[in-house]
PDB file of C-alpha atoms in Angstrom:
ATOM      1  CA  UNK A 656      -0.254   0.273  -0.145  1.00 66.00           C
ATOM      2  CA  UNK A 657       1.243   3.428  -0.873  1.00 67.00           C
ATOM      3  CA  UNK A 658       0.768   6.573   0.484  1.00 68.00           C
ATOM      4  CA  UNK A 659      -0.059  10.060  -1.672  1.00 70.00           C
ATOM      5  CA  UNK A 660       1.637  13.039  -0.627  1.00 68.00           C
ATOM      6  CA  UNK A 661      -0.543  15.852  -2.258  1.00 65.00           C
ATOM      7  CA  UNK A 662      -1.544  13.275  -4.115  1.00 67.00           C
ATOM      8  CA  UNK A 663       0.501  13.077  -6.807  1.00 65.00           C
ATOM      9  CA  UNK A 664       4.362  12.376  -4.693  1.00 66.00           C
ATOM     10  CA  UNK A 665       4.194   8.650  -4.306  1.00 71.00           C
ATOM     11  CA  UNK A 666       6.295   8.344  -1.163  1.00 70.00           C
ATOM     12  CA  UNK A 667       7.168   4.101  -1.480  1.00 73.00           C
ATOM     13  CA  UNK A 668       8.250   4.379  -5.113  1.00 74.00           C
ATOM     14  CA  UNK A 669      10.383   7.758  -5.001  1.00 78.00           C
ATOM     15  CA  UNK A 670      13.701   7.259  -4.385  1.00 85.00           C
ATOM     16  CA  UNK A 671      14.296   9.965  -0.960  1.00 87.00           C
ATOM     17  CA  UNK A 672      10.311  11.075  -1.237  1.00 84.00           C
ATOM     18  CA  UNK A 673      10.261   9.186   2.175  1.00 84.00           C
ATOM     19  CA  UNK A 674      13.262  10.380   3.832  1.00 90.00           C
ATOM     20  CA  UNK A 675      12.469  13.731   2.198  1.00 90.00           C
ATOM     21  CA  UNK A 676       9.065  14.234   4.452  1.00 88.00           C
ATOM     22  CA  UNK A 677      10.400  12.741   7.353  1.00 91.00           C
ATOM     23  CA  UNK A 678      12.888  15.296   7.572  1.00 95.00           C
ATOM     24  CA  UNK A 679      10.855  17.941   6.551  1.00 94.00           C
ATOM     25  CA  UNK A 680       8.066  16.878   9.541  1.00 94.00           C
ATOM     26  CA  UNK A 681      11.199  16.894  11.594  1.00 96.00           C
ATOM     27  CA  UNK A 682      12.744  20.098  10.567  1.00 95.00           C
ATOM     28  CA  UNK A 683       9.084  21.566  10.759  1.00 96.00           C
ATOM     29  CA  UNK A 684       8.612  20.572  14.293  1.00 96.00           C
ATOM     30  CA  UNK A 685      11.945  22.145  15.275  1.00 96.00           C
ATOM     31  CA  UNK A 686      11.230  25.850  13.658  1.00 95.00           C
ATOM     32  CA  UNK A 687       7.990  25.848  14.949  1.00 96.00           C
ATOM     33  CA  UNK A 688       8.318  24.772  18.278  1.00 96.00           C
ATOM     34  CA  UNK A 689      11.644  27.301  18.870  1.00 96.00           C
ATOM     35  CA  UNK A 690      10.603  30.066  17.503  1.00 96.00           C
ATOM     36  CA  UNK A 691       6.969  29.588  19.653  1.00 96.00           C
ATOM     37  CA  UNK A 692       9.672  28.965  22.672  1.00 96.00           C
ATOM     38  CA  UNK A 693      11.444  32.662  21.788  1.00 95.00           C
ATOM     39  CA  UNK A 694       8.307  35.033  20.911  1.00 93.00           C
ATOM     40  CA  UNK A 695       4.539  32.705  22.439  1.00 91.00           C
ATOM     41  CA  UNK A 696       3.267  33.909  19.242  1.00 94.00           C
ATOM     42  CA  UNK A 697       0.915  30.567  17.972  1.00 94.00           C
ATOM     43  CA  UNK A 698       0.109  31.824  14.553  1.00 94.00           C
ATOM     44  CA  UNK A 699       3.194  32.986  13.926  1.00 95.00           C
ATOM     45  CA  UNK A 700       5.266  30.147  15.133  1.00 95.00           C
ATOM     46  CA  UNK A 701       2.963  27.821  12.545  1.00 95.00           C
ATOM     47  CA  UNK A 702       4.066  30.327  10.201  1.00 95.00           C
ATOM     48  CA  UNK A 703       7.814  29.160  10.609  1.00 95.00           C
ATOM     49  CA  UNK A 704       6.675  25.996  10.767  1.00 96.00           C
ATOM     50  CA  UNK A 705       5.450  24.817   7.925  1.00 95.00           C
ATOM     51  CA  UNK A 706       8.883  27.101   6.198  1.00 95.00           C
ATOM     52  CA  UNK A 707      10.857  24.936   8.341  1.00 95.00           C
ATOM     53  CA  UNK A 708       9.081  21.823   7.189  1.00 95.00           C
ATOM     54  CA  UNK A 709       9.795  22.722   2.976  1.00 94.00           C
ATOM     55  CA  UNK A 710      13.104  23.956   3.839  1.00 95.00           C
ATOM     56  CA  UNK A 711      14.622  20.583   5.221  1.00 95.00           C
ATOM     57  CA  UNK A 712      12.188  18.346   2.357  1.00 92.00           C
ATOM     58  CA  UNK A 713      13.437  20.252  -0.754  1.00 93.00           C
ATOM     59  CA  UNK A 714      17.235  20.665   1.521  1.00 95.00           C
ATOM     60  CA  UNK A 715      17.714  17.467   1.801  1.00 95.00           C
ATOM     61  CA  UNK A 716      16.003  16.522  -1.343  1.00 92.00           C
ATOM     62  CA  UNK A 717      18.268  17.754  -3.022  1.00 94.00           C
ATOM     63  CA  UNK A 718      21.328  16.707  -0.978  1.00 96.00           C
ATOM     64  CA  UNK A 719      19.791  13.248  -1.289  1.00 94.00           C
ATOM     65  CA  UNK A 720      19.655  12.739  -5.274  1.00 93.00           C
ATOM     66  CA  UNK A 721      22.442  15.146  -5.824  1.00 96.00           C
ATOM     67  CA  UNK A 722      24.666  11.731  -3.878  1.00 95.00           C
ATOM     68  CA  UNK A 723      21.959   9.406  -6.118  1.00 94.00           C
ATOM     69  CA  UNK A 724      22.896  10.500  -9.129  1.00 94.00           C
ATOM     70  CA  UNK A 725      26.907  10.375  -8.008  1.00 96.00           C
ATOM     71  CA  UNK A 726      26.409   7.186  -6.826  1.00 96.00           C
ATOM     72  CA  UNK A 727      24.398   6.120 -10.489  1.00 95.00           C
ATOM     73  CA  UNK A 728      27.480   7.382 -11.879  1.00 96.00           C
ATOM     74  CA  UNK A 729      30.758   5.396  -9.959  1.00 95.00           C
ATOM     75  CA  UNK A 730      28.967   2.254 -10.539  1.00 95.00           C
ATOM     76  CA  UNK A 731      28.084   2.822 -14.433  1.00 94.00           C
ATOM     77  CA  UNK A 732      31.757   3.357 -14.289  1.00 92.00           C
ATOM     78  CA  UNK A 733      32.674   0.339 -12.504  1.00 91.00           C
ATOM     79  CA  UNK A 734      30.272  -1.391 -14.383  1.00 90.00           C
ATOM     80  CA  UNK A 735      32.056  -0.461 -18.214  1.00 89.00           C
ATOM     81  CA  UNK A 736      35.202  -0.539 -16.227  1.00 85.00           C
ATOM     82  CA  UNK A 737      34.577  -4.849 -15.250  1.00 84.00           C
ATOM     83  CA  UNK A 738      33.201  -5.358 -19.528  1.00 83.00           C
ATOM     84  CA  UNK A 739      36.329  -3.483 -20.675  1.00 78.00           C
ATOM     85  CA  UNK A 740      38.514  -5.516 -18.587  1.00 78.00           C
ATOM     86  CA  UNK A 741      36.536  -9.213 -19.440  1.00 75.00           C
ATOM     87  CA  UNK A 742      36.963  -7.875 -23.183  1.00 74.00           C
ATOM     88  CA  UNK A 743      40.271  -7.143 -23.186  1.00 74.00           C
ATOM     89  CA  UNK A 744      42.133  -9.474 -20.789  1.00 74.00           C
ATOM     90  CA  UNK A 745      44.574 -11.486 -22.090  1.00 72.00           C
ATOM     91  CA  UNK A 746      44.330  -9.425 -25.643  1.00 73.00           C
ATOM     92  CA  UNK A 747      46.777  -7.143 -27.100  1.00 72.00           C
ATOM     93  CA  UNK A 748      45.177  -4.368 -26.272  1.00 70.00           C
ATOM     94  CA  UNK A 749      45.048  -4.773 -22.410  1.00 71.00           C
ATOM     95  CA  UNK A 750      46.529  -1.988 -20.660  1.00 68.00           C
ATOM     96  CA  UNK A 751      47.882  -4.327 -17.760  1.00 71.00           C
ATOM     97  CA  UNK A 752      49.867  -6.424 -20.191  1.00 69.00           C
ATOM     98  CA  UNK A 753      51.134  -3.012 -22.201  1.00 61.00           C
ATOM     99  CA  UNK A 754      52.219  -1.391 -18.525  1.00 64.00           C
ATOM    100  CA  UNK A 755      54.223  -4.634 -17.842  1.00 56.00           C
ATOM    101  CA  UNK A 756      55.608  -4.435 -21.278  1.00 50.00           C
ATOM    102  CA  UNK A 757      56.900  -0.529 -20.797  1.00 52.00           C
ATOM    103  CA  UNK A 758      58.154  -1.363 -16.855  1.00 55.00           C
ATOM    104  CA  UNK A 759      60.648  -4.510 -18.972  1.00 52.00           C
ATOM    105  CA  UNK A 760      62.290  -2.498 -21.562  1.00 52.00           C
ATOM    106  CA  UNK A 761      63.015   0.568 -19.149  1.00 52.00           C
ATOM    107  CA  UNK A 762      64.636  -2.038 -16.751  1.00 49.00           C
TER     108      UNK A 762
END
């Protein structure tokens, strides 16, 4: 059973959505309660809580998505390197074979 936030954001299937909502709610609690303890103004504290939710949620969303994109890039590079290693291993195009040959000629 999936949970849709605002009717369009499926929290279960979208990467980083669950964590963003959880951190956003924690951020709204901290900001709203902190503002209330500092000023004792309820309505203004609720406004700050909503702003804290939005800022925290979007901030963590971008941070998480950036890390996810970096991880996918590293994974793609690693897979390509492994594929090339299997393809060229033992052939004349093998970079390690050329390197060991150059090291022997230098000595």
